PDB file of C-alpha atoms and ligand atoms in Angstrom:
ATOM      1  CA  MET A1040       0.000   0.000   0.000  1.00  0.00           C
ATOM      2  CA  GLU A1041       1.631   3.202  -1.171  1.00  0.00           C
ATOM      3  CA  ASP A1042       0.944   5.933   1.260  1.00  0.00           C
ATOM      4  CA  TYR A1043       1.796   9.541   0.448  1.00  0.00           C
ATOM      5  CA  PRO A1044       0.386  13.059   0.731  1.00  0.00           C
ATOM      6  CA  GLN A1045      -1.397  14.433  -2.335  1.00  0.00           C
ATOM      7  CA  THR A1046      -1.367  18.129  -1.619  1.00  0.00           C
ATOM      8  CA  LEU A1047       0.817  20.695   0.084  1.00  0.00           C
ATOM      9  CA  LEU A1048      -1.641  20.916   2.964  1.00  0.00           C
ATOM     10  CA  GLU A1049      -1.656  17.162   3.463  1.00  0.00           C
ATOM     11  CA  PHE A1050       2.122  17.222   3.335  1.00  0.00           C
ATOM     12  CA  GLU A1051       2.362  20.006   5.930  1.00  0.00           C
ATOM     13  CA  ASP A1052      -0.094  18.280   8.273  1.00  0.00           C
ATOM     14  CA  ARG A1053       1.535  14.917   7.918  1.00  0.00           C
ATOM     15  CA  PHE A1054       5.171  15.897   8.381  1.00  0.00           C
ATOM     16  CA  ALA A1055       4.878  18.554  11.033  1.00  0.00           C
ATOM     17  CA  THR A1056       7.123  16.764  13.530  1.00  0.00           C
ATOM     18  CA  GLU A1057      10.455  14.918  13.549  1.00  0.00           C
ATOM     19  CA  GLU A1058       8.649  11.863  14.895  1.00  0.00           C
ATOM     20  CA  SER A1059       6.224  11.702  11.964  1.00  0.00           C
ATOM     21  CA  CYS A1060       9.103  12.021   9.467  1.00  0.00           C
ATOM     22  CA  ARG A1061      11.056   9.309  11.265  1.00  0.00           C
ATOM     23  CA  GLN A1062       8.034   6.995  11.280  1.00  0.00           C
ATOM     24  CA  TYR A1063       7.603   7.477   7.536  1.00  0.00           C
ATOM     25  CA  LEU A1064      11.253   6.558   6.932  1.00  0.00           C
ATOM     26  CA  LEU A1065      10.851   3.565   9.202  1.00  0.00           C
ATOM     27  CA  ASP A1066       7.862   2.251   7.231  1.00  0.00           C
ATOM     28  CA  LEU A1067       9.667   2.686   3.922  1.00  0.00           C
ATOM     29  CA  ARG A1068      13.018   1.324   5.007  1.00  0.00           C
ATOM     30  CA  TRP A1069      11.672  -1.740   6.796  1.00  0.00           C
ATOM     31  CA  PRO A1070       8.246  -2.393   5.244  1.00  0.00           C
ATOM     32  CA  ASP A1071       8.294  -5.962   6.570  1.00  0.00           C
ATOM     33  CA  GLY A1072       9.742  -5.037   9.932  1.00  0.00           C
ATOM     34  CA  PHE A1073      13.285  -4.407  11.132  1.00  0.00           C
ATOM     35  CA  ARG A1074      16.211  -5.859   9.194  1.00  0.00           C
ATOM     36  CA  CYS A1075      19.713  -5.575  10.613  1.00  0.00           C
ATOM     37  CA  PRO A1076      22.024  -3.769   8.151  1.00  0.00           C
ATOM     38  CA  ARG A1077      24.929  -5.982   9.205  1.00  0.00           C
ATOM     39  CA  CYS A1078      23.500  -9.492   9.608  1.00  0.00           C
ATOM     40  CA  SER A1079      19.957  -9.198   8.186  1.00  0.00           C
ATOM     41  CA  HIS A1080      18.494 -10.434  11.468  1.00  0.00           C
ATOM     42  CA  SER A1081      14.866  -9.424  11.920  1.00  0.00           C
ATOM     43  CA  LYS A1082      14.701  -8.773  15.631  1.00  0.00           C
ATOM     44  CA  ALA A1083      15.917  -5.660  17.441  1.00  0.00           C
ATOM     45  CA  TRP A1084      15.427  -3.853  20.726  1.00  0.00           C
ATOM     46  CA  PRO A1085      14.710  -0.133  20.724  1.00  0.00           C
ATOM     47  CA  THR A1086      17.221   1.833  22.807  1.00  0.00           C
ATOM     48  CA  LYS A1087      16.580   4.909  24.899  1.00  0.00           C
ATOM     49  CA  ARG A1088      18.310   7.093  22.322  1.00  0.00           C
ATOM     50  CA  GLY A1089      15.892   6.114  19.573  1.00  0.00           C
ATOM     51  CA  LEU A1090      18.236   3.529  18.050  1.00  0.00           C
ATOM     52  CA  TYR A1091      17.712  -0.170  17.377  1.00  0.00           C
ATOM     53  CA  ARG A1092      19.984  -2.842  18.813  1.00  0.00           C
ATOM     54  CA  CYS A1093      20.111  -6.026  16.744  1.00  0.00           C
ATOM     55  CA  SER A1094      19.322  -8.973  19.011  1.00  0.00           C
ATOM     56  CA  ASN A1095      21.690 -11.185  17.006  1.00  0.00           C
ATOM     57  CA  CYS A1096      24.863  -9.144  16.438  1.00  0.00           C
ATOM     58  CA  ASP A1097      24.281  -6.289  18.915  1.00  0.00           C
ATOM     59  CA  ILE A1098      25.007  -3.561  16.386  1.00  0.00           C
ATOM     60  CA  GLN A1099      23.097  -0.383  17.062  1.00  0.00           C
ATOM     61  CA  THR A1100      21.528   1.269  14.094  1.00  0.00           C
ATOM     62  CA  SER A1101      19.139   4.067  13.317  1.00  0.00           C
ATOM     63  CA  VAL A1102      16.568   4.395  10.600  1.00  0.00           C
ATOM     64  CA  THR A1103      18.819   6.912   8.842  1.00  0.00           C
ATOM     65  CA  ALA A1104      22.088   4.934   9.093  1.00  0.00           C
ATOM     66  CA  GLY A1105      23.463   4.169   5.653  1.00  0.00           C
ATOM     67  CA  THR A1106      20.892   6.406   3.954  1.00  0.00           C
ATOM     68  CA  ILE A1107      21.375   9.876   2.491  1.00  0.00           C
ATOM     69  CA  PHE A1108      20.142  11.293   5.822  1.00  0.00           C
ATOM     70  CA  GLN A1109      22.926   9.721   7.855  1.00  0.00           C
ATOM     71  CA  ASP A1110      24.786  12.106  10.192  1.00  0.00           C
ATOM     72  CA  THR A1111      22.685  15.064   9.175  1.00  0.00           C
ATOM     73  CA  ARG A1112      22.504  17.825  11.754  1.00  0.00           C
ATOM     74  CA  LYS A1113      19.456  19.348  10.120  1.00  0.00           C
ATOM     75  CA  PRO A1114      15.927  18.298  11.057  1.00  0.00           C
ATOM     76  CA  LEU A1115      14.332  15.560   8.970  1.00  0.00           C
ATOM     77  CA  ARG A1116      11.458  17.991   8.496  1.00  0.00           C
ATOM     78  CA  LEU A1117      13.791  20.142   6.415  1.00  0.00           C
ATOM     79  CA  TRP A1118      14.915  17.165   4.337  1.00  0.00           C
ATOM     80  CA  PHE A1119      11.285  16.253   3.730  1.00  0.00           C
ATOM     81  CA  ARG A1120      10.593  19.781   2.555  1.00  0.00           C
ATOM     82  CA  ALA A1121      13.598  19.594   0.246  1.00  0.00           C
ATOM     83  CA  MET A1122      12.251  16.392  -1.316  1.00  0.00           C
ATOM     84  CA  TRP A1123       8.748  17.762  -1.634  1.00  0.00           C
ATOM     85  CA  TYR A1124      10.119  20.898  -3.284  1.00  0.00           C
ATOM     86  CA  VAL A1125      12.277  18.936  -5.736  1.00  0.00           C
ATOM     87  CA  VAL A1126       9.458  16.721  -6.966  1.00  0.00           C
ATOM     88  CA  ASN A1127       7.048  19.625  -7.247  1.00  0.00           C
ATOM     89  CA  GLN A1128       9.211  21.846  -9.437  1.00  0.00           C
ATOM     90  CA  LYS A1129       8.357  20.663 -12.902  1.00  0.00           C
ATOM     91  CA  ASN A1130      11.442  22.206 -14.446  1.00  0.00           C
ATOM     92  CA  GLY A1131      13.909  21.118 -11.839  1.00  0.00           C
ATOM     93  CA  VAL A1132      15.640  23.006  -9.061  1.00  0.00           C
ATOM     94  CA  SER A1133      18.951  24.739  -8.615  1.00  0.00           C
ATOM     95  CA  ALA A1134      21.057  24.824  -5.467  1.00  0.00           C
ATOM     96  CA  MET A1135      20.296  28.546  -5.240  1.00  0.00           C
ATOM     97  CA  GLY A1136      16.557  27.859  -5.418  1.00  0.00           C
ATOM     98  CA  LEU A1137      16.754  25.176  -2.738  1.00  0.00           C
ATOM     99  CA  LYS A1138      18.819  27.415  -0.471  1.00  0.00           C
ATOM    100  CA  ARG A1139      16.246  30.192  -0.763  1.00  0.00           C
ATOM    101  CA  VAL A1140      13.166  28.045  -0.251  1.00  0.00           C
ATOM    102  CA  LEU A1141      14.527  26.160   2.759  1.00  0.00           C
ATOM    103  CA  GLY A1142      16.374  29.097   4.244  1.00  0.00           C
ATOM    104  CA  LEU A1143      19.605  27.120   4.294  1.00  0.00           C
ATOM    105  CA  GLY A1144      22.631  29.011   5.546  1.00  0.00           C
ATOM    106  CA  SER A1145      24.930  28.383   2.646  1.00  0.00           C
ATOM    107  CA  TYR A1146      24.947  27.633  -1.015  1.00  0.00           C
ATOM    108  CA  GLU A1147      27.349  24.747  -0.346  1.00  0.00           C
ATOM    109  CA  THR A1148      24.855  23.024   1.943  1.00  0.00           C
ATOM    110  CA  ALA A1149      22.138  23.317  -0.684  1.00  0.00           C
ATOM    111  CA  TRP A1150      24.538  21.982  -3.276  1.00  0.00           C
ATOM    112  CA  ILE A1151      25.485  18.977  -1.136  1.00  0.00           C
ATOM    113  CA  TRP A1152      21.811  18.262  -0.471  1.00  0.00           C
ATOM    114  CA  LEU A1153      21.072  18.248  -4.180  1.00  0.00           C
ATOM    115  CA  HIS A1154      23.905  15.802  -4.709  1.00  0.00           C
ATOM    116  CA  LYS A1155      22.595  13.517  -1.997  1.00  0.00           C
ATOM    117  CA  LEU A1156      19.078  13.635  -3.404  1.00  0.00           C
ATOM    118  CA  ARG A1157      20.555  12.941  -6.809  1.00  0.00           C
ATOM    119  CA  SER A1158      22.102   9.731  -5.529  1.00  0.00           C
ATOM    120  CA  ALA A1159      18.621   8.642  -4.450  1.00  0.00           C
ATOM    121  CA  MET A1160      17.135   9.471  -7.848  1.00  0.00           C
ATOM    122  CA  VAL A1161      19.456   7.367  -9.973  1.00  0.00           C
ATOM    123  CA  ARG A1162      21.528   4.623  -8.396  1.00  0.00           C
ATOM    124  CA  PRO A1163      24.432   3.609 -10.634  1.00  0.00           C
ATOM    125  CA  GLY A1164      24.560  -0.114 -11.258  1.00  0.00           C
ATOM    126  CA  ARG A1165      21.074  -0.638  -9.795  1.00  0.00           C
ATOM    127  CA  ASP A1166      17.757  -0.790 -11.661  1.00  0.00           C
ATOM    128  CA  ARG A1167      19.620  -1.120 -14.926  1.00  0.00           C
ATOM    129  CA  LEU A1168      17.789  -1.019 -18.232  1.00  0.00           C
ATOM    130  CA  SER A1169      17.033  -4.316 -19.932  1.00  0.00           C
ATOM    131  CA  GLY A1170      15.477  -5.862 -23.008  1.00  0.00           C
ATOM    132  CA  THR A1171      16.288  -3.966 -26.175  1.00  0.00           C
ATOM    133  CA  VAL A1172      18.089  -0.708 -25.475  1.00  0.00           C
ATOM    134  CA  GLU A1173      19.126   1.963 -27.935  1.00  0.00           C
ATOM    135  CA  VAL A1174      22.338   3.844 -27.118  1.00  0.00           C
ATOM    136  CA  ASP A1175      23.814   6.940 -28.735  1.00  0.00           C
ATOM    137  CA  GLU A1176      25.642  10.099 -27.641  1.00  0.00           C
ATOM    138  CA  THR A1177      24.625  13.717 -27.845  1.00  0.00           C
ATOM    139  CA  TYR A1178      26.288  17.040 -27.042  1.00  0.00           C
ATOM    140  CA  ILE A1179      24.785  19.349 -24.443  1.00  0.00           C
ATOM    141  CA  GLY A1180      25.559  23.036 -23.984  1.00  0.00           C
ATOM    142  CA  GLY A1181      28.410  25.063 -25.367  1.00  0.00           C
ATOM    143  CA  LYS A1182      28.321  27.647 -28.111  1.00  0.00           C
ATOM    144  CA  LYS A1183      26.026  26.885 -30.998  1.00  0.00           C
ATOM    145  CA  SER A1184      28.777  27.333 -33.544  1.00  0.00           C
ATOM    146  CA  GLY A1185      31.006  24.830 -31.730  1.00  0.00           C
ATOM    147  CA  LYS A1186      32.818  22.377 -33.905  1.00  0.00           C
ATOM    148  CA  ARG A1187      31.046  19.058 -34.054  1.00  0.00           C
ATOM    149  CA  GLY A1188      32.661  15.721 -33.790  1.00  0.00           C
ATOM    150  CA  ARG A1189      35.012  14.481 -31.118  1.00  0.00           C
ATOM    151  CA  GLY A1190      36.110  16.838 -28.387  1.00  0.00           C
ATOM    152  CA  ALA A1191      33.851  19.781 -29.208  1.00  0.00           C
ATOM    153  CA  THR A1192      34.894  22.586 -26.842  1.00  0.00           C
ATOM    154  CA  GLY A1193      32.519  23.795 -24.149  1.00  0.00           C
ATOM    155  CA  LYS A1194      30.112  20.950 -24.743  1.00  0.00           C
ATOM    156  CA  ALA A1195      29.384  17.965 -22.560  1.00  0.00           C
ATOM    157  CA  LEU A1196      29.085  14.576 -24.193  1.00  0.00           C
ATOM    158  CA  VAL A1197      26.130  12.615 -22.815  1.00  0.00           C
ATOM    159  CA  VAL A1198      25.363   8.961 -23.437  1.00  0.00           C
ATOM    160  CA  VAL A1199      21.624   8.409 -23.807  1.00  0.00           C
ATOM    161  CA  ALA A1200      20.233   4.904 -23.323  1.00  0.00           C
ATOM    162  CA  ALA A1201      16.545   4.274 -24.002  1.00  0.00           C
ATOM    163  CA  GLU A1202      14.587   1.035 -23.733  1.00  0.00           C
ATOM    164  CA  ASP A1203      12.716   0.162 -26.892  1.00  0.00           C
ATOM    165  CA  LYS A1204       9.211  -0.963 -25.974  1.00  0.00           C
ATOM    166  CA  GLU A1205       7.881  -1.682 -29.457  1.00  0.00           C
ATOM    167  CA  ASN A1206       9.024   1.715 -30.698  1.00  0.00           C
ATOM    168  CA  ARG A1207       7.853   3.515 -27.581  1.00  0.00           C
ATOM    169  CA  ILE A1208      10.388   4.736 -25.097  1.00  0.00           C
ATOM    170  CA  GLY A1209      10.580   2.735 -21.874  1.00  0.00           C
ATOM    171  CA  ARG A1210      12.983   3.778 -19.162  1.00  0.00           C
ATOM    172  CA  ILE A1211      16.037   5.871 -19.901  1.00  0.00           C
ATOM    173  CA  ARG A1212      19.516   6.457 -18.522  1.00  0.00           C
ATOM    174  CA  LEU A1213      21.688   9.528 -19.098  1.00  0.00           C
ATOM    175  CA  ARG A1214      25.351   9.616 -18.346  1.00  0.00           C
ATOM    176  CA  ARG A1215      28.004  12.245 -18.996  1.00  0.00           C
ATOM    177  CA  VAL A1216      31.251  10.841 -20.386  1.00  0.00           C
ATOM    178  CA  SER A1217      34.583  12.577 -20.904  1.00  0.00           C
ATOM    179  CA  ASN A1218      34.890  11.341 -24.475  1.00  0.00           C
ATOM    180  CA  ALA A1219      33.516   8.826 -26.949  1.00  0.00           C
ATOM    181  CA  SER A1220      36.288   6.288 -26.519  1.00  0.00           C
ATOM    182  CA  ALA A1221      35.500   2.597 -26.174  1.00  0.00           C
ATOM    183  CA  GLU A1222      36.654   2.785 -22.552  1.00  0.00           C
ATOM    184  CA  SER A1223      34.221   5.571 -21.572  1.00  0.00           C
ATOM    185  CA  LEU A1224      31.291   4.221 -23.537  1.00  0.00           C
ATOM    186  CA  THR A1225      31.692   0.669 -22.267  1.00  0.00           C
ATOM    187  CA  VAL A1226      31.667   1.844 -18.637  1.00  0.00           C
ATOM    188  CA  ALA A1227      28.578   3.952 -19.335  1.00  0.00           C
ATOM    189  CA  VAL A1228      26.794   0.962 -20.848  1.00  0.00           C
ATOM    190  CA  ILE A1229      27.772  -1.409 -18.034  1.00  0.00           C
ATOM    191  CA  GLU A1230      26.481   1.025 -15.398  1.00  0.00           C
ATOM    192  CA  SER A1231      23.230   1.589 -17.261  1.00  0.00           C
ATOM    193  CA  ILE A1232      22.225  -1.698 -18.876  1.00  0.00           C
ATOM    194  CA  GLU A1233      21.905  -5.291 -17.673  1.00  0.00           C
ATOM    195  CA  PRO A1234      24.262  -7.755 -19.358  1.00  0.00           C
ATOM    196  CA  GLY A1235      22.401 -10.023 -21.747  1.00  0.00           C
ATOM    197  CA  SER A1236      20.359  -7.120 -23.085  1.00  0.00           C
ATOM    198  CA  ILE A1237      20.270  -6.278 -26.777  1.00  0.00           C
ATOM    199  CA  VAL A1238      22.128  -2.996 -27.266  1.00  0.00           C
ATOM    200  CA  ARG A1239      21.489  -1.115 -30.479  1.00  0.00           C
ATOM    201  CA  THR A1240      24.007   1.496 -31.627  1.00  0.00           C
ATOM    202  CA  ASP A1241      25.394   2.981 -34.775  1.00  0.00           C
ATOM    203  CA  GLY A1242      28.692   1.795 -36.184  1.00  0.00           C
ATOM    204  CA  TRP A1243      30.909   3.979 -33.972  1.00  0.00           C
ATOM    205  CA  SER A1244      34.079   2.122 -33.005  1.00  0.00           C
ATOM    206  CA  GLY A1245      33.545   3.001 -29.328  1.00  0.00           C
ATOM    207  CA  TYR A1246      30.929   0.250 -29.085  1.00  0.00           C
ATOM    208  CA  VAL A1247      32.954  -2.653 -30.463  1.00  0.00           C
ATOM    209  CA  SER A1248      33.684  -4.214 -27.078  1.00  0.00           C
ATOM    210  CA  LEU A1249      30.028  -4.613 -26.040  1.00  0.00           C
ATOM    211  CA  PRO A1250      29.813  -8.298 -27.078  1.00  0.00           C
ATOM    212  CA  SER A1251      32.850  -9.191 -24.973  1.00  0.00           C
ATOM    213  CA  ASN A1252      31.095  -7.541 -22.007  1.00  0.00           C
ATOM    214  CA  GLY A1253      28.049  -9.767 -22.272  1.00  0.00           C
ATOM    215  CA  TYR A1254      25.751  -7.714 -24.500  1.00  0.00           C
ATOM    216  CA  VAL A1255      24.046  -8.682 -27.720  1.00  0.00           C
ATOM    217  CA  HIS A1256      25.206  -5.887 -29.991  1.00  0.00           C
ATOM    218  CA  THR A1257      23.147  -4.773 -32.965  1.00  0.00           C
ATOM    219  CA  VAL A1258      24.624  -2.154 -35.290  1.00  0.00           C
ATOM    220  CA  LEU A1259      21.771  -0.219 -36.810  1.00  0.00           C
ATOM    221  CA  ARG A1260      23.796   1.677 -39.396  1.00  0.00           C
ATOM    222  CA  GLN A1261      27.304   2.783 -40.137  1.00  0.00           C
ATOM    223  CA  ASN A1262      28.004   6.238 -38.832  1.00  0.00           C
ATOM    224  CA  ASN A1263      31.274   7.569 -37.555  1.00  0.00           C
ATOM    225  CA  HIS A1264      30.190  11.010 -36.405  1.00  0.00           C
ATOM    226  CA  VAL A1265      29.739  11.227 -32.660  1.00  0.00           C
ATOM    227  CA  GLY A1266      26.755  13.291 -31.587  1.00  0.00           C
ATOM    228  CA  GLU A1267      25.269  13.620 -35.060  1.00  0.00           C
ATOM    229  CA  ASN A1268      22.277  12.036 -36.707  1.00  0.00           C
ATOM    230  CA  LEU A1269      21.042  10.242 -33.604  1.00  0.00           C
ATOM    231  CA  LEU A1270      19.133   6.984 -33.568  1.00  0.00           C
ATOM    232  CA  SER A1271      15.408   7.665 -33.355  1.00  0.00           C
ATOM    233  CA  LEU A1272      14.478   6.852 -29.733  1.00  0.00           C
ATOM    234  CA  VAL A1273      17.606   8.543 -28.419  1.00  0.00           C
ATOM    235  CA  ASN A1274      16.911  11.510 -30.640  1.00  0.00           C
ATOM    236  CA  ARG A1275      13.477  11.958 -29.031  1.00  0.00           C
ATOM    237  CA  VAL A1276      14.916  11.732 -25.525  1.00  0.00           C
ATOM    238  CA  ALA A1277      17.732  14.126 -26.391  1.00  0.00           C
ATOM    239  CA  SER A1278      15.399  16.790 -27.759  1.00  0.00           C
ATOM    240  CA  LEU A1279      13.053  16.541 -24.757  1.00  0.00           C
ATOM    241  CA  LEU A1280      16.042  16.785 -22.425  1.00  0.00           C
ATOM    242  CA  LYS A1281      17.422  19.833 -24.236  1.00  0.00           C
ATOM    243  CA  ARG A1282      14.036  21.525 -24.195  1.00  0.00           C
ATOM    244  CA  TRP A1283      13.785  20.876 -20.445  1.00  0.00           C
ATOM    245  CA  LEU A1284      17.259  22.269 -19.780  1.00  0.00           C
ATOM    246  CA  GLN A1285      16.481  25.251 -21.997  1.00  0.00           C
ATOM    247  CA  GLY A1286      13.206  25.946 -20.198  1.00  0.00           C
ATOM    248  CA  THR A1287      14.756  25.801 -16.763  1.00  0.00           C
ATOM    249  CA  HIS A1288      18.038  27.526 -17.180  1.00  0.00           C
ATOM    250  CA  GLN A1289      17.964  28.940 -20.691  1.00  0.00           C
ATOM    251  CA  GLY A1290      20.487  26.221 -21.420  1.00  0.00           C
ATOM    252  CA  ALA A1291      23.044  27.816 -19.120  1.00  0.00           C
ATOM    253  CA  VAL A1292      23.858  24.692 -17.138  1.00  0.00           C
ATOM    254  CA  ARG A1293      27.457  24.424 -16.067  1.00  0.00           C
ATOM    255  CA  ALA A1294      29.125  21.137 -16.949  1.00  0.00           C
ATOM    256  CA  SER A1295      29.815  20.571 -13.237  1.00  0.00           C
ATOM    257  CA  HIS A1296      26.081  20.848 -12.498  1.00  0.00           C
ATOM    258  CA  LEU A1297      24.941  18.852 -15.473  1.00  0.00           C
ATOM    259  CA  ASP A1298      25.181  15.465 -13.729  1.00  0.00           C
ATOM    260  CA  TYR A1299      22.564  16.531 -11.207  1.00  0.00           C
ATOM    261  CA  TYR A1300      20.153  17.671 -13.894  1.00  0.00           C
ATOM    262  CA  LEU A1301      20.665  14.506 -15.917  1.00  0.00           C
ATOM    263  CA  ASP A1302      19.769  12.344 -12.931  1.00  0.00           C
ATOM    264  CA  GLU A1303      16.818  14.525 -12.012  1.00  0.00           C
ATOM    265  CA  TYR A1304      15.537  14.399 -15.554  1.00  0.00           C
ATOM    266  CA  THR A1305      15.964  10.616 -15.632  1.00  0.00           C
ATOM    267  CA  PHE A1306      14.038  10.274 -12.368  1.00  0.00           C
ATOM    268  CA  ARG A1307      11.160  12.358 -13.722  1.00  0.00           C
ATOM    269  CA  PHE A1308      11.178  10.804 -17.170  1.00  0.00           C
ATOM    270  CA  ASN A1309      11.079   7.241 -15.896  1.00  0.00           C
ATOM    271  CA  ARG A1310       8.029   8.128 -13.845  1.00  0.00           C
ATOM    272  CA  ARG A1311       6.402  10.405 -16.379  1.00  0.00           C
ATOM    273  CA  THR A1312       3.195   8.403 -16.480  1.00  0.00           C
ATOM    274  CA  SER A1313       2.570   8.976 -12.785  1.00  0.00           C
ATOM    275  CA  ARG A1314       0.679  12.245 -12.589  1.00  0.00           C
ATOM    276  CA  SER A1315       0.830  12.501  -8.842  1.00  0.00           C
ATOM    277  CA  ARG A1316       3.593  14.618  -7.332  1.00  0.00           C
ATOM    278  CA  GLY A1317       2.955  12.809  -4.081  1.00  0.00           C
ATOM    279  CA  LYS A1318       3.859   9.532  -5.697  1.00  0.00           C
ATOM    280  CA  LEU A1319       7.151  10.986  -6.967  1.00  0.00           C
ATOM    281  CA  PHE A1320       7.831  12.140  -3.429  1.00  0.00           C
ATOM    282  CA  TYR A1321       7.086   8.645  -2.152  1.00  0.00           C
ATOM    283  CA  ARG A1322       9.497   7.087  -4.673  1.00  0.00           C
ATOM    284  CA  LEU A1323      12.228   9.562  -3.801  1.00  0.00           C
ATOM    285  CA  VAL A1324      11.956   8.872  -0.069  1.00  0.00           C
ATOM    286  CA  GLN A1325      11.763   5.157  -0.737  1.00  0.00           C
ATOM    287  CA  GLN A1326      14.985   5.215  -2.776  1.00  0.00           C
ATOM    288  CA  ALA A1327      16.659   7.508  -0.260  1.00  0.00           C
ATOM    289  CA  VAL A1328      16.324   4.860   2.458  1.00  0.00           C
ATOM    290  CA  ASP A1329      16.873   1.862   0.198  1.00  0.00           C
ATOM    291  CA  ILE A1330      20.423   1.045   1.160  1.00  0.00           C
ATOM    292  CA  ALA A1331      22.650  -1.453  -0.616  1.00  0.00           C
ATOM    293  CA  PRO A1332      21.854  -5.052   0.300  1.00  0.00           C
ATOM    294  CA  VAL A1333      24.058  -6.893   2.766  1.00  0.00           C
ATOM    295  CA  THR A1334      26.895  -8.642   0.948  1.00  0.00           C
ATOM    296  CA  GLY A1335      28.702 -11.824   1.930  1.00  0.00           C
ATOM    297  CA  ARG A1336      31.769  -9.810   2.904  1.00  0.00           C
ATOM    298  CA  ASP A1337      29.746  -7.553   5.204  1.00  0.00           C
ATOM    299  CA  ILE A1338      28.285 -10.571   6.928  1.00  0.00           C
ATOM    300  CA  ASN A1339      31.690 -12.233   7.365  1.00  0.00           C
ATOM    301  CA  GLY A1340      32.970  -8.985   8.858  1.00  0.00           C
ATOM    302  CA  GLY A1341      30.324  -9.211  11.544  1.00  0.00           C
ATOM    303  CA  ARG A1342      30.520 -11.239  14.718  1.00  0.00           C
ATOM    304  CA  LYS A1343      28.273 -14.045  13.647  1.00  0.00           C
ATOM    305  CA  ILE A1344      28.032 -15.882  10.375  1.00  0.00           C
ATOM    306  CA  GLY A1345      24.883 -17.513   9.036  1.00  0.00           C
TER     307      GLY A1345
HETATM  308 ZN1  LIG B1415      22.619  -7.845  13.327  1.00  0.00          ZN
END
């Protein structure tokens, strides 16, 4: 049962206290009850300081440990407002905008918060695209008259991956790369797409090592010009993305800020069919507390095994 506020008033009523914010995180982090982050044990004792002590390995944990809220000195209420603000601004938010709305003391804090929220929007290596995926690169920003081709100055090269759902666009991934070399493009594909998927590209030499990395590689056409004459699904995503960036910042997005906007756009795009802002908020909080699963090494590092 997905439970989220629909309106600003509902949001304000619901998250008026630290306790109500904490309870919401608790329900999303451990929907089936407590799970120890170290040993996955399901039983814990609450401590006087609001922590949970695992009854198996004795580790003390909090609902925010390991999440983007860990060690924050700001109230959770403020974080909740930040998330609500982010999902409600159709054209995205800047660090300056977040600082102003939340009354944060410094631009740096707002900037760090955006980066943390970003990591909850798109989680590299998790929720990778699958099935048939079209991949191509496009240039973002820079002067219009910039030279096209490899290494265009002032422009950022972005790899666009889009699932092909019978010619409709499924989920997407956007990733900035330093150049169109096989090394950069292969890493971008591995982080964005499940091995075994069919990856469709043009004939650019940067994609030749996809088969040896476990992908079924389909070359749609020969084309050696990076960033030109995009494949059709990618072309649609790229123009929507550029329009969005243009609308928000008149295209004046610094390369250093671009990663945030790419992830924010991806988050919105992949949930574009959900009309409810409240549902976006719910997803963002859910991903913010969804920490990496316990690995074998983590368990062996604990006091008890198995
Ligand atoms: Zn434990």
